[in-house]
Amino acid sequence: AQAGANLFKIFMGATVGGAPAPDDGEMLRAFELVRETGLRLCVHAENNPIIDYRTARLKAVGRTDPSAHGEARPAVAEAEAVQRAILFARVTGCRLHICHLSSKEGVALIREARARGIDVSAETGPHYLLLDDGRMQQVGGLMKINPPIRSRDHAEALWQGLLEGTIDVIDTDHSPHSREEKYQDDIWKVSPGFVGVETQVPLMLTQVNLGRLSLNKYVQLAAENPARRFNLYPRKGTIAPGSDGDFTIVDMDREGRIDCKALHSRSAFTPFDGWKVKGLPVYTVVRGRIVMQDGEIVGDPKGLHVKPLVQVP
């Protein structure tokens, strides 16, 4: 924290690379230590024993199909982990953030916690809002992500959570992988995650054009709220005198399609390939300099490490 870290993250379930999840004793101690910094602790909320047990059973009967991934990580695995993290936040006083929320049960638990005055925020991404598990049969392991994309009723609950303020951040969960890591016949060998940095804005602006949320609400979810939650506001998250010159200029009437071949990430694979969008970013400005114009990189990176606007002990 003294070196300028702005947040800390715990994976309650095993993550890419096989890093083990902490046990509850270690995790509770982490909550206590992060509380002392005044910063926010982010958690990837999935119950590891439930996932391990279900995965072992599915493998034992020879399941390697794409749907097995979601079956191994049911909504109850997320709900239990969210509930446990909220409990640890309450007893320690640690500020909590739930990453990539995917379930209606999770939305209900966060709603209840916030009503009780617990400092918990949450995020979700366009993939959880716009896709459902039925599409996994079409695109296979390309859509594998943790937590998994679920049925339509979960997506609708997430939309409700966004609009009412229970979920206050929309993310990208950007996770680039090579073709070999994403295209495997065995779902257990596929790396979880896909790119999101270049697709989030056009996907969500399309939802603005469709009337699902207002433009101001989207700006709040994608810029203002993250800056507030992670101690960067008003330096970030607003256009005002004294704030950094970082912003995106969009054309709400411009139409196009998500095209994997036009993406600039390490991998150009997304389950949104071919999706029609209306509302596109036309300029990205970083520290007052144009770095993207009409979908192409036009300037060198000019970012700067920004320490959180909070007093760290």
PDB file of C-alpha atoms in Angstrom:
ATOM      1  CA  ALA A   1       0.000   0.000   0.000  1.00  0.00           C
ATOM      2  CA  GLN A   2       2.820   2.406   0.805  1.00  0.00           C
ATOM      3  CA  ALA A   3       4.362   1.661  -2.602  1.00  0.00           C
ATOM      4  CA  GLY A   4       1.189   2.885  -4.313  1.00  0.00           C
ATOM      5  CA  ALA A   5      -0.965  -0.227  -4.709  1.00  0.00           C
ATOM      6  CA  ASN A   6      -4.570   0.844  -5.130  1.00  0.00           C
ATOM      7  CA  LEU A   7      -6.340  -2.407  -4.292  1.00  0.00           C
ATOM      8  CA  PHE A   8      -5.748  -6.025  -3.383  1.00  0.00           C
ATOM      9  CA  LYS A   9      -7.325  -9.150  -4.827  1.00  0.00           C
ATOM     10  CA  ILE A  10      -8.024 -12.647  -3.544  1.00  0.00           C
ATOM     11  CA  PHE A  11      -9.091 -15.595  -5.682  1.00  0.00           C
ATOM     12  CA  MET A  12     -11.400 -17.683  -3.508  1.00  0.00           C
ATOM     13  CA  GLY A  13     -11.187 -20.381  -6.182  1.00  0.00           C
ATOM     14  CA  ALA A  14      -8.090 -21.647  -7.968  1.00  0.00           C
ATOM     15  CA  THR A  15      -7.044 -19.435 -10.856  1.00  0.00           C
ATOM     16  CA  VAL A  16      -5.100 -19.636 -14.113  1.00  0.00           C
ATOM     17  CA  GLY A  17      -1.667 -21.115 -13.481  1.00  0.00           C
ATOM     18  CA  GLY A  18      -2.893 -23.331 -10.657  1.00  0.00           C
ATOM     19  CA  ALA A  19      -2.329 -20.866  -7.825  1.00  0.00           C
ATOM     20  CA  PRO A  20      -4.148 -22.381  -4.824  1.00  0.00           C
ATOM     21  CA  ALA A  21      -6.983 -20.554  -3.109  1.00  0.00           C
ATOM     22  CA  PRO A  22      -6.243 -19.371   0.449  1.00  0.00           C
ATOM     23  CA  ASP A  23      -7.905 -21.173   3.328  1.00  0.00           C
ATOM     24  CA  ASP A  24     -10.406 -19.264   5.453  1.00  0.00           C
ATOM     25  CA  GLY A  25      -7.858 -18.473   8.155  1.00  0.00           C
ATOM     26  CA  GLU A  26      -5.459 -16.926   5.656  1.00  0.00           C
ATOM     27  CA  MET A  27      -8.270 -15.053   3.972  1.00  0.00           C
ATOM     28  CA  LEU A  28      -9.658 -13.608   7.192  1.00  0.00           C
ATOM     29  CA  ARG A  29      -6.181 -12.382   8.088  1.00  0.00           C
ATOM     30  CA  ALA A  30      -5.910 -10.758   4.654  1.00  0.00           C
ATOM     31  CA  PHE A  31      -9.183  -8.906   5.286  1.00  0.00           C
ATOM     32  CA  GLU A  32      -7.749  -7.615   8.572  1.00  0.00           C
ATOM     33  CA  LEU A  33      -4.500  -6.474   6.955  1.00  0.00           C
ATOM     34  CA  VAL A  34      -6.203  -4.738   4.030  1.00  0.00           C
ATOM     35  CA  ARG A  35      -8.581  -2.978   6.413  1.00  0.00           C
ATOM     36  CA  GLU A  36      -5.555  -1.365   8.080  1.00  0.00           C
ATOM     37  CA  THR A  37      -4.543   0.223   4.751  1.00  0.00           C
ATOM     38  CA  GLY A  38      -7.944   1.830   4.156  1.00  0.00           C
ATOM     39  CA  LEU A  39      -7.982   0.357   0.652  1.00  0.00           C
ATOM     40  CA  ARG A  40     -10.505  -2.018  -0.903  1.00  0.00           C
ATOM     41  CA  LEU A  41     -10.149  -5.794  -1.139  1.00  0.00           C
ATOM     42  CA  CYS A  42     -11.415  -7.375  -4.352  1.00  0.00           C
ATOM     43  CA  VAL A  43     -12.461 -11.019  -4.430  1.00  0.00           C
ATOM     44  CA  HIS A  44     -13.088 -13.499  -7.198  1.00  0.00           C
ATOM     45  CA  ALA A  45     -15.977 -15.180  -5.414  1.00  0.00           C
ATOM     46  CA  GLU A  46     -16.312 -18.904  -6.104  1.00  0.00           C
ATOM     47  CA  ASN A  47     -16.339 -21.782  -3.617  1.00  0.00           C
ATOM     48  CA  ASN A  48     -13.344 -23.938  -4.486  1.00  0.00           C
ATOM     49  CA  PRO A  49     -14.415 -27.230  -2.795  1.00  0.00           C
ATOM     50  CA  ILE A  50     -17.759 -27.203  -4.635  1.00  0.00           C
ATOM     51  CA  ILE A  51     -15.999 -26.641  -7.956  1.00  0.00           C
ATOM     52  CA  ASP A  52     -13.347 -29.292  -7.293  1.00  0.00           C
ATOM     53  CA  TYR A  53     -15.956 -31.888  -6.309  1.00  0.00           C
ATOM     54  CA  ARG A  54     -18.180 -31.254  -9.308  1.00  0.00           C
ATOM     55  CA  THR A  55     -15.266 -31.127 -11.712  1.00  0.00           C
ATOM     56  CA  ALA A  56     -13.977 -34.482 -10.475  1.00  0.00           C
ATOM     57  CA  ARG A  57     -17.412 -36.090 -10.884  1.00  0.00           C
ATOM     58  CA  LEU A  58     -17.850 -34.727 -14.411  1.00  0.00           C
ATOM     59  CA  LYS A  59     -14.386 -35.875 -15.460  1.00  0.00           C
ATOM     60  CA  ALA A  60     -15.052 -39.309 -13.947  1.00  0.00           C
ATOM     61  CA  VAL A  61     -17.952 -39.875 -16.350  1.00  0.00           C
ATOM     62  CA  GLY A  62     -15.981 -38.614 -19.322  1.00  0.00           C
ATOM     63  CA  ARG A  63     -17.530 -35.161 -19.753  1.00  0.00           C
ATOM     64  CA  THR A  64     -15.322 -32.864 -21.836  1.00  0.00           C
ATOM     65  CA  ASP A  65     -18.038 -30.868 -23.646  1.00  0.00           C
ATOM     66  CA  PRO A  66     -18.369 -27.071 -23.235  1.00  0.00           C
ATOM     67  CA  SER A  67     -21.440 -27.274 -20.981  1.00  0.00           C
ATOM     68  CA  ALA A  68     -19.508 -29.245 -18.383  1.00  0.00           C
ATOM     69  CA  HIS A  69     -17.652 -26.066 -17.423  1.00  0.00           C
ATOM     70  CA  GLY A  70     -20.819 -24.300 -16.254  1.00  0.00           C
ATOM     71  CA  GLU A  71     -22.094 -27.419 -14.511  1.00  0.00           C
ATOM     72  CA  ALA A  72     -18.881 -27.577 -12.503  1.00  0.00           C
ATOM     73  CA  ARG A  73     -19.315 -23.984 -11.307  1.00  0.00           C
ATOM     74  CA  PRO A  74     -22.987 -23.614 -10.296  1.00  0.00           C
ATOM     75  CA  ALA A  75     -24.496 -20.381  -9.011  1.00  0.00           C
ATOM     76  CA  VAL A  76     -24.436 -21.721  -5.449  1.00  0.00           C
ATOM     77  CA  ALA A  77     -20.621 -21.782  -5.629  1.00  0.00           C
ATOM     78  CA  GLU A  78     -20.617 -18.043  -6.291  1.00  0.00           C
ATOM     79  CA  ALA A  79     -23.356 -17.297  -3.764  1.00  0.00           C
ATOM     80  CA  GLU A  80     -21.586 -19.123  -0.928  1.00  0.00           C
ATOM     81  CA  ALA A  81     -18.325 -17.312  -1.626  1.00  0.00           C
ATOM     82  CA  VAL A  82     -20.044 -13.911  -1.871  1.00  0.00           C
ATOM     83  CA  GLN A  83     -21.811 -14.564   1.433  1.00  0.00           C
ATOM     84  CA  ARG A  84     -18.555 -15.601   3.137  1.00  0.00           C
ATOM     85  CA  ALA A  85     -16.695 -12.567   1.809  1.00  0.00           C
ATOM     86  CA  ILE A  86     -19.474 -10.271   3.037  1.00  0.00           C
ATOM     87  CA  LEU A  87     -19.282 -11.890   6.483  1.00  0.00           C
ATOM     88  CA  PHE A  88     -15.521 -11.381   6.636  1.00  0.00           C
ATOM     89  CA  ALA A  89     -15.951  -7.754   5.528  1.00  0.00           C
ATOM     90  CA  ARG A  90     -18.550  -7.156   8.236  1.00  0.00           C
ATOM     91  CA  VAL A  91     -16.512  -8.596  11.091  1.00  0.00           C
ATOM     92  CA  THR A  92     -13.244  -6.936  10.021  1.00  0.00           C
ATOM     93  CA  GLY A  93     -14.555  -3.620   8.707  1.00  0.00           C
ATOM     94  CA  CYS A  94     -12.688  -4.160   5.427  1.00  0.00           C
ATOM     95  CA  ARG A  95     -14.015  -2.433   2.320  1.00  0.00           C
ATOM     96  CA  LEU A  96     -15.071  -5.145  -0.139  1.00  0.00           C
ATOM     97  CA  HIS A  97     -15.487  -5.376  -3.905  1.00  0.00           C
ATOM     98  CA  ILE A  98     -16.958  -8.446  -5.645  1.00  0.00           C
ATOM     99  CA  CYS A  99     -15.389  -9.009  -9.067  1.00  0.00           C
ATOM    100  CA  HIS A 100     -17.281 -10.220 -12.159  1.00  0.00           C
ATOM    101  CA  LEU A 101     -20.609 -11.039 -10.525  1.00  0.00           C
ATOM    102  CA  SER A 102     -22.544 -13.606 -12.573  1.00  0.00           C
ATOM    103  CA  SER A 103     -25.577 -14.824 -10.608  1.00  0.00           C
ATOM    104  CA  LYS A 104     -28.972 -13.660  -9.394  1.00  0.00           C
ATOM    105  CA  GLU A 105     -28.160 -15.126  -5.966  1.00  0.00           C
ATOM    106  CA  GLY A 106     -25.077 -12.927  -5.778  1.00  0.00           C
ATOM    107  CA  VAL A 107     -27.101  -9.829  -6.641  1.00  0.00           C
ATOM    108  CA  ALA A 108     -29.573 -10.585  -3.827  1.00  0.00           C
ATOM    109  CA  LEU A 109     -26.787 -11.088  -1.263  1.00  0.00           C
ATOM    110  CA  ILE A 110     -25.077  -7.806  -2.155  1.00  0.00           C
ATOM    111  CA  ARG A 111     -28.390  -5.962  -2.079  1.00  0.00           C
ATOM    112  CA  GLU A 112     -29.056  -7.266   1.441  1.00  0.00           C
ATOM    113  CA  ALA A 113     -25.523  -6.456   2.627  1.00  0.00           C
ATOM    114  CA  ARG A 114     -25.687  -2.886   1.389  1.00  0.00           C
ATOM    115  CA  ALA A 115     -29.069  -2.428   3.058  1.00  0.00           C
ATOM    116  CA  ARG A 116     -27.349  -3.409   6.319  1.00  0.00           C
ATOM    117  CA  GLY A 117     -24.682  -0.752   5.821  1.00  0.00           C
ATOM    118  CA  ILE A 118     -21.808  -3.046   4.828  1.00  0.00           C
ATOM    119  CA  ASP A 119     -19.316  -1.359   2.501  1.00  0.00           C
ATOM    120  CA  VAL A 120     -19.498  -3.743  -0.441  1.00  0.00           C
ATOM    121  CA  SER A 121     -19.444  -2.876  -4.140  1.00  0.00           C
ATOM    122  CA  ALA A 122     -19.685  -5.147  -7.151  1.00  0.00           C
ATOM    123  CA  GLU A 123     -19.018  -5.316 -10.867  1.00  0.00           C
ATOM    124  CA  THR A 124     -20.246  -7.317 -13.824  1.00  0.00           C
ATOM    125  CA  GLY A 125     -19.394  -7.361 -17.521  1.00  0.00           C
ATOM    126  CA  PRO A 126     -21.161  -7.214 -20.893  1.00  0.00           C
ATOM    127  CA  HIS A 127     -20.712 -10.971 -21.398  1.00  0.00           C
ATOM    128  CA  TYR A 128     -22.800 -11.747 -18.309  1.00  0.00           C
ATOM    129  CA  LEU A 129     -25.454  -9.257 -19.413  1.00  0.00           C
ATOM    130  CA  LEU A 130     -25.700 -10.087 -23.118  1.00  0.00           C
ATOM    131  CA  LEU A 131     -24.775 -13.772 -23.497  1.00  0.00           C
ATOM    132  CA  ASP A 132     -26.336 -16.909 -22.041  1.00  0.00           C
ATOM    133  CA  ASP A 133     -25.186 -20.483 -21.601  1.00  0.00           C
ATOM    134  CA  GLY A 134     -27.055 -21.632 -24.717  1.00  0.00           C
ATOM    135  CA  ARG A 135     -24.531 -19.820 -26.913  1.00  0.00           C
ATOM    136  CA  MET A 136     -21.776 -22.016 -25.493  1.00  0.00           C
ATOM    137  CA  GLN A 137     -23.026 -24.810 -27.721  1.00  0.00           C
ATOM    138  CA  GLN A 138     -22.297 -22.590 -30.741  1.00  0.00           C
ATOM    139  CA  VAL A 139     -18.916 -21.102 -29.854  1.00  0.00           C
ATOM    140  CA  GLY A 140     -17.597 -23.769 -27.447  1.00  0.00           C
ATOM    141  CA  GLY A 141     -14.545 -23.094 -25.304  1.00  0.00           C
ATOM    142  CA  LEU A 142     -14.168 -19.602 -26.748  1.00  0.00           C
ATOM    143  CA  MET A 143     -16.878 -18.560 -24.279  1.00  0.00           C
ATOM    144  CA  LYS A 144     -15.259 -20.254 -21.274  1.00  0.00           C
ATOM    145  CA  ILE A 145     -14.773 -17.772 -18.456  1.00  0.00           C
ATOM    146  CA  ASN A 146     -14.777 -17.849 -14.654  1.00  0.00           C
ATOM    147  CA  PRO A 147     -17.365 -17.526 -13.224  1.00  0.00           C
ATOM    148  CA  PRO A 148     -19.270 -19.044 -16.150  1.00  0.00           C
ATOM    149  CA  ILE A 149     -21.920 -17.310 -18.237  1.00  0.00           C
ATOM    150  CA  ARG A 150     -25.290 -18.551 -17.004  1.00  0.00           C
ATOM    151  CA  SER A 151     -28.928 -18.722 -18.111  1.00  0.00           C
ATOM    152  CA  ARG A 152     -31.008 -15.716 -19.147  1.00  0.00           C
ATOM    153  CA  ASP A 153     -32.692 -15.282 -15.738  1.00  0.00           C
ATOM    154  CA  HIS A 154     -29.296 -14.555 -14.187  1.00  0.00           C
ATOM    155  CA  ALA A 155     -28.581 -11.957 -16.870  1.00  0.00           C
ATOM    156  CA  GLU A 156     -31.880 -10.193 -16.199  1.00  0.00           C
ATOM    157  CA  ALA A 157     -31.150 -10.099 -12.456  1.00  0.00           C
ATOM    158  CA  LEU A 158     -27.754  -8.554 -13.201  1.00  0.00           C
ATOM    159  CA  TRP A 159     -29.411  -5.884 -15.366  1.00  0.00           C
ATOM    160  CA  GLN A 160     -31.772  -5.098 -12.513  1.00  0.00           C
ATOM    161  CA  GLY A 161     -28.836  -4.892 -10.124  1.00  0.00           C
ATOM    162  CA  LEU A 162     -27.077  -2.425 -12.416  1.00  0.00           C
ATOM    163  CA  LEU A 163     -30.075  -0.187 -12.882  1.00  0.00           C
ATOM    164  CA  GLU A 164     -30.958  -0.057  -9.181  1.00  0.00           C
ATOM    165  CA  GLY A 165     -27.364   0.542  -8.046  1.00  0.00           C
ATOM    166  CA  THR A 166     -26.672  -2.790  -6.332  1.00  0.00           C
ATOM    167  CA  ILE A 167     -23.992  -3.424  -8.955  1.00  0.00           C
ATOM    168  CA  ASP A 168     -22.104  -0.186  -9.406  1.00  0.00           C
ATOM    169  CA  VAL A 169     -19.279  -0.987 -11.842  1.00  0.00           C
ATOM    170  CA  ILE A 170     -19.188  -2.488 -15.330  1.00  0.00           C
ATOM    171  CA  ASP A 171     -15.865  -4.074 -16.244  1.00  0.00           C
ATOM    172  CA  THR A 172     -14.166  -5.818 -19.161  1.00  0.00           C
ATOM    173  CA  ASP A 173     -12.440  -8.729 -17.344  1.00  0.00           C
ATOM    174  CA  HIS A 174      -9.980  -8.536 -20.227  1.00  0.00           C
ATOM    175  CA  SER A 175      -8.097 -11.826 -20.488  1.00  0.00           C
ATOM    176  CA  PRO A 176      -6.186 -12.429 -23.732  1.00  0.00           C
ATOM    177  CA  HIS A 177      -5.118 -15.975 -24.625  1.00  0.00           C
ATOM    178  CA  SER A 178      -3.444 -17.625 -27.584  1.00  0.00           C
ATOM    179  CA  ARG A 179      -5.382 -19.672 -30.140  1.00  0.00           C
ATOM    180  CA  GLU A 180      -3.929 -22.860 -28.651  1.00  0.00           C
ATOM    181  CA  GLU A 181      -5.192 -21.906 -25.208  1.00  0.00           C
ATOM    182  CA  LYS A 182      -8.754 -21.228 -26.395  1.00  0.00           C
ATOM    183  CA  TYR A 183      -9.341 -23.795 -29.141  1.00  0.00           C
ATOM    184  CA  GLN A 184      -9.323 -27.239 -27.563  1.00  0.00           C
ATOM    185  CA  ASP A 185     -11.784 -30.131 -27.896  1.00  0.00           C
ATOM    186  CA  ASP A 186     -11.503 -30.831 -24.153  1.00  0.00           C
ATOM    187  CA  ILE A 187     -13.155 -28.000 -22.189  1.00  0.00           C
ATOM    188  CA  TRP A 188     -10.934 -28.679 -19.170  1.00  0.00           C
ATOM    189  CA  LYS A 189      -7.862 -27.793 -21.246  1.00  0.00           C
ATOM    190  CA  VAL A 190      -9.262 -24.453 -22.407  1.00  0.00           C
ATOM    191  CA  SER A 191      -7.969 -21.341 -20.631  1.00  0.00           C
ATOM    192  CA  PRO A 192     -10.773 -19.241 -19.110  1.00  0.00           C
ATOM    193  CA  GLY A 193     -11.367 -15.685 -20.245  1.00  0.00           C
ATOM    194  CA  PHE A 194     -11.369 -13.592 -23.423  1.00  0.00           C
ATOM    195  CA  VAL A 195     -10.676 -10.040 -24.526  1.00  0.00           C
ATOM    196  CA  GLY A 196     -12.952  -7.171 -23.528  1.00  0.00           C
ATOM    197  CA  VAL A 197     -11.162  -3.824 -23.645  1.00  0.00           C
ATOM    198  CA  GLU A 198     -12.137  -3.017 -27.248  1.00  0.00           C
ATOM    199  CA  THR A 199     -15.611  -4.546 -27.154  1.00  0.00           C
ATOM    200  CA  GLN A 200     -17.113  -3.184 -23.929  1.00  0.00           C
ATOM    201  CA  VAL A 201     -17.788   0.360 -25.122  1.00  0.00           C
ATOM    202  CA  PRO A 202     -19.536  -0.462 -28.436  1.00  0.00           C
ATOM    203  CA  LEU A 203     -21.518  -3.278 -26.817  1.00  0.00           C
ATOM    204  CA  MET A 204     -22.768  -1.063 -24.012  1.00  0.00           C
ATOM    205  CA  LEU A 205     -23.382   1.978 -26.220  1.00  0.00           C
ATOM    206  CA  THR A 206     -25.577  -0.321 -28.308  1.00  0.00           C
ATOM    207  CA  GLN A 207     -27.569  -1.072 -25.149  1.00  0.00           C
ATOM    208  CA  VAL A 208     -27.872   2.678 -24.564  1.00  0.00           C
ATOM    209  CA  ASN A 209     -29.250   3.076 -28.088  1.00  0.00           C
ATOM    210  CA  LEU A 210     -31.686   0.229 -27.398  1.00  0.00           C
ATOM    211  CA  GLY A 211     -32.948   2.046 -24.299  1.00  0.00           C
ATOM    212  CA  ARG A 212     -31.752  -0.470 -21.674  1.00  0.00           C
ATOM    213  CA  LEU A 213     -29.846   2.243 -19.788  1.00  0.00           C
ATOM    214  CA  SER A 214     -29.058   5.911 -20.219  1.00  0.00           C
ATOM    215  CA  LEU A 215     -25.761   7.257 -21.496  1.00  0.00           C
ATOM    216  CA  ASN A 216     -25.186   9.009 -18.169  1.00  0.00           C
ATOM    217  CA  LYS A 217     -25.793   5.745 -16.321  1.00  0.00           C
ATOM    218  CA  TYR A 218     -23.239   3.948 -18.475  1.00  0.00           C
ATOM    219  CA  VAL A 219     -20.654   6.680 -17.877  1.00  0.00           C
ATOM    220  CA  GLN A 220     -21.310   6.372 -14.164  1.00  0.00           C
ATOM    221  CA  LEU A 221     -20.846   2.588 -14.223  1.00  0.00           C
ATOM    222  CA  ALA A 222     -17.763   2.575 -16.455  1.00  0.00           C
ATOM    223  CA  ALA A 223     -15.905   5.685 -15.271  1.00  0.00           C
ATOM    224  CA  GLU A 224     -17.212   7.628 -12.280  1.00  0.00           C
ATOM    225  CA  ASN A 225     -18.035   4.730  -9.952  1.00  0.00           C
ATOM    226  CA  PRO A 226     -14.760   2.825 -10.499  1.00  0.00           C
ATOM    227  CA  ALA A 227     -12.845   6.034  -9.792  1.00  0.00           C
ATOM    228  CA  ARG A 228     -14.831   6.596  -6.602  1.00  0.00           C
ATOM    229  CA  ARG A 229     -14.562   2.996  -5.405  1.00  0.00           C
ATOM    230  CA  PHE A 230     -10.826   2.817  -6.000  1.00  0.00           C
ATOM    231  CA  ASN A 231      -9.818   6.183  -4.559  1.00  0.00           C
ATOM    232  CA  LEU A 232      -9.088   8.027  -7.799  1.00  0.00           C
ATOM    233  CA  TYR A 233     -12.016  10.462  -7.917  1.00  0.00           C
ATOM    234  CA  PRO A 234     -12.060  13.362  -8.870  1.00  0.00           C
ATOM    235  CA  ARG A 235      -8.667  13.021 -10.535  1.00  0.00           C
ATOM    236  CA  LYS A 236     -10.288  10.309 -12.655  1.00  0.00           C
ATOM    237  CA  GLY A 237     -13.927   9.595 -13.478  1.00  0.00           C
ATOM    238  CA  THR A 238     -15.044  13.096 -14.343  1.00  0.00           C
ATOM    239  CA  ILE A 239     -14.372  15.899 -16.812  1.00  0.00           C
ATOM    240  CA  ALA A 240     -13.697  18.934 -14.647  1.00  0.00           C
ATOM    241  CA  PRO A 241     -11.001  21.541 -13.952  1.00  0.00           C
ATOM    242  CA  GLY A 242      -8.106  19.790 -12.221  1.00  0.00           C
ATOM    243  CA  SER A 243      -9.040  16.311 -13.435  1.00  0.00           C
ATOM    244  CA  ASP A 244      -6.781  14.325 -15.758  1.00  0.00           C
ATOM    245  CA  GLY A 245      -7.355  14.682 -19.489  1.00  0.00           C
ATOM    246  CA  ASP A 246      -8.392  11.060 -19.969  1.00  0.00           C
ATOM    247  CA  PHE A 247     -11.624  10.458 -21.841  1.00  0.00           C
ATOM    248  CA  THR A 248     -13.292   8.786 -24.801  1.00  0.00           C
ATOM    249  CA  ILE A 249     -15.254  10.605 -27.483  1.00  0.00           C
ATOM    250  CA  VAL A 250     -18.036   8.499 -28.988  1.00  0.00           C
ATOM    251  CA  ASP A 251     -20.381   8.710 -31.955  1.00  0.00           C
ATOM    252  CA  MET A 252     -23.764   7.361 -30.842  1.00  0.00           C
ATOM    253  CA  ASP A 253     -25.002   7.059 -34.435  1.00  0.00           C
ATOM    254  CA  ARG A 254     -22.052   5.236 -35.963  1.00  0.00           C
ATOM    255  CA  GLU A 255     -22.733   1.580 -36.749  1.00  0.00           C
ATOM    256  CA  GLY A 256     -20.444  -1.386 -37.225  1.00  0.00           C
ATOM    257  CA  ARG A 257     -19.724  -4.984 -36.271  1.00  0.00           C
ATOM    258  CA  ILE A 258     -17.424  -6.544 -33.717  1.00  0.00           C
ATOM    259  CA  ASP A 259     -14.636  -7.986 -35.846  1.00  0.00           C
ATOM    260  CA  CYS A 260     -11.987 -10.251 -34.336  1.00  0.00           C
ATOM    261  CA  LYS A 261      -9.581  -9.366 -37.153  1.00  0.00           C
ATOM    262  CA  ALA A 262      -9.705  -5.677 -36.172  1.00  0.00           C
ATOM    263  CA  LEU A 263      -8.830  -6.177 -32.497  1.00  0.00           C
ATOM    264  CA  HIS A 264      -5.413  -5.182 -31.191  1.00  0.00           C
ATOM    265  CA  SER A 265      -5.002  -7.472 -28.190  1.00  0.00           C
ATOM    266  CA  ARG A 266      -2.611 -10.403 -27.859  1.00  0.00           C
ATOM    267  CA  SER A 267      -5.504 -12.599 -28.905  1.00  0.00           C
ATOM    268  CA  ALA A 268      -8.336 -11.614 -31.211  1.00  0.00           C
ATOM    269  CA  PHE A 269     -10.975 -14.109 -30.124  1.00  0.00           C
ATOM    270  CA  THR A 270     -14.319 -13.033 -28.716  1.00  0.00           C
ATOM    271  CA  PRO A 271     -17.767 -14.668 -28.556  1.00  0.00           C
ATOM    272  CA  PHE A 272     -19.110 -11.311 -29.748  1.00  0.00           C
ATOM    273  CA  ASP A 273     -17.468 -11.670 -33.166  1.00  0.00           C
ATOM    274  CA  GLY A 274     -19.903 -10.519 -35.836  1.00  0.00           C
ATOM    275  CA  TRP A 275     -22.264  -8.710 -33.456  1.00  0.00           C
ATOM    276  CA  LYS A 276     -23.850  -5.575 -34.901  1.00  0.00           C
ATOM    277  CA  VAL A 277     -23.238  -2.492 -32.772  1.00  0.00           C
ATOM    278  CA  LYS A 278     -24.455   1.079 -32.851  1.00  0.00           C
ATOM    279  CA  GLY A 279     -22.429   3.619 -30.924  1.00  0.00           C
ATOM    280  CA  LEU A 280     -18.659   3.553 -31.382  1.00  0.00           C
ATOM    281  CA  PRO A 281     -15.659   5.211 -29.743  1.00  0.00           C
ATOM    282  CA  VAL A 282     -13.933   7.478 -32.266  1.00  0.00           C
ATOM    283  CA  TYR A 283     -11.191   9.004 -30.105  1.00  0.00           C
ATOM    284  CA  THR A 284      -9.390   7.945 -26.943  1.00  0.00           C
ATOM    285  CA  VAL A 285      -7.486  10.717 -25.185  1.00  0.00           C
ATOM    286  CA  VAL A 286      -4.855   9.948 -22.523  1.00  0.00           C
ATOM    287  CA  ARG A 287      -3.258  12.818 -20.608  1.00  0.00           C
ATOM    288  CA  GLY A 288      -4.568  15.203 -23.259  1.00  0.00           C
ATOM    289  CA  ARG A 289      -3.098  13.265 -26.192  1.00  0.00           C
ATOM    290  CA  ILE A 290      -5.076  11.333 -28.808  1.00  0.00           C
ATOM    291  CA  VAL A 291      -3.937   7.698 -28.727  1.00  0.00           C
ATOM    292  CA  MET A 292      -6.798   6.049 -30.667  1.00  0.00           C
ATOM    293  CA  GLN A 293      -8.725   7.362 -33.653  1.00  0.00           C
ATOM    294  CA  ASP A 294     -11.431   5.436 -35.525  1.00  0.00           C
ATOM    295  CA  GLY A 295     -10.326   2.106 -34.106  1.00  0.00           C
ATOM    296  CA  GLU A 296      -6.607   2.487 -34.799  1.00  0.00           C
ATOM    297  CA  ILE A 297      -3.727   3.241 -32.422  1.00  0.00           C
ATOM    298  CA  VAL A 298      -2.256   6.622 -33.387  1.00  0.00           C
ATOM    299  CA  GLY A 299      -0.094   7.573 -30.414  1.00  0.00           C
ATOM    300  CA  ASP A 300       2.457   6.069 -28.052  1.00  0.00           C
ATOM    301  CA  PRO A 301       1.316   5.062 -24.549  1.00  0.00           C
ATOM    302  CA  LYS A 302       1.471   8.046 -22.218  1.00  0.00           C
ATOM    303  CA  GLY A 303       0.032   6.565 -19.050  1.00  0.00           C
ATOM    304  CA  LEU A 304       1.239   7.458 -15.578  1.00  0.00           C
ATOM    305  CA  HIS A 305       1.121   5.541 -12.312  1.00  0.00           C
ATOM    306  CA  VAL A 306      -1.465   7.222 -10.113  1.00  0.00           C
ATOM    307  CA  LYS A 307      -1.444   6.551  -6.398  1.00  0.00           C
ATOM    308  CA  PRO A 308      -4.794   6.342  -4.578  1.00  0.00           C
ATOM    309  CA  LEU A 309      -6.168   9.504  -3.068  1.00  0.00           C
ATOM    310  CA  VAL A 310      -6.296   8.007   0.416  1.00  0.00           C
ATOM    311  CA  GLN A 311      -3.978   8.290   3.388  1.00  0.00           C
ATOM    312  CA  VAL A 312      -2.131   4.979   3.742  1.00  0.00           C
ATOM    313  CA  PRO A 313      -0.767   4.251   7.241  1.00  0.00           C
TER     314      PRO A 313
END
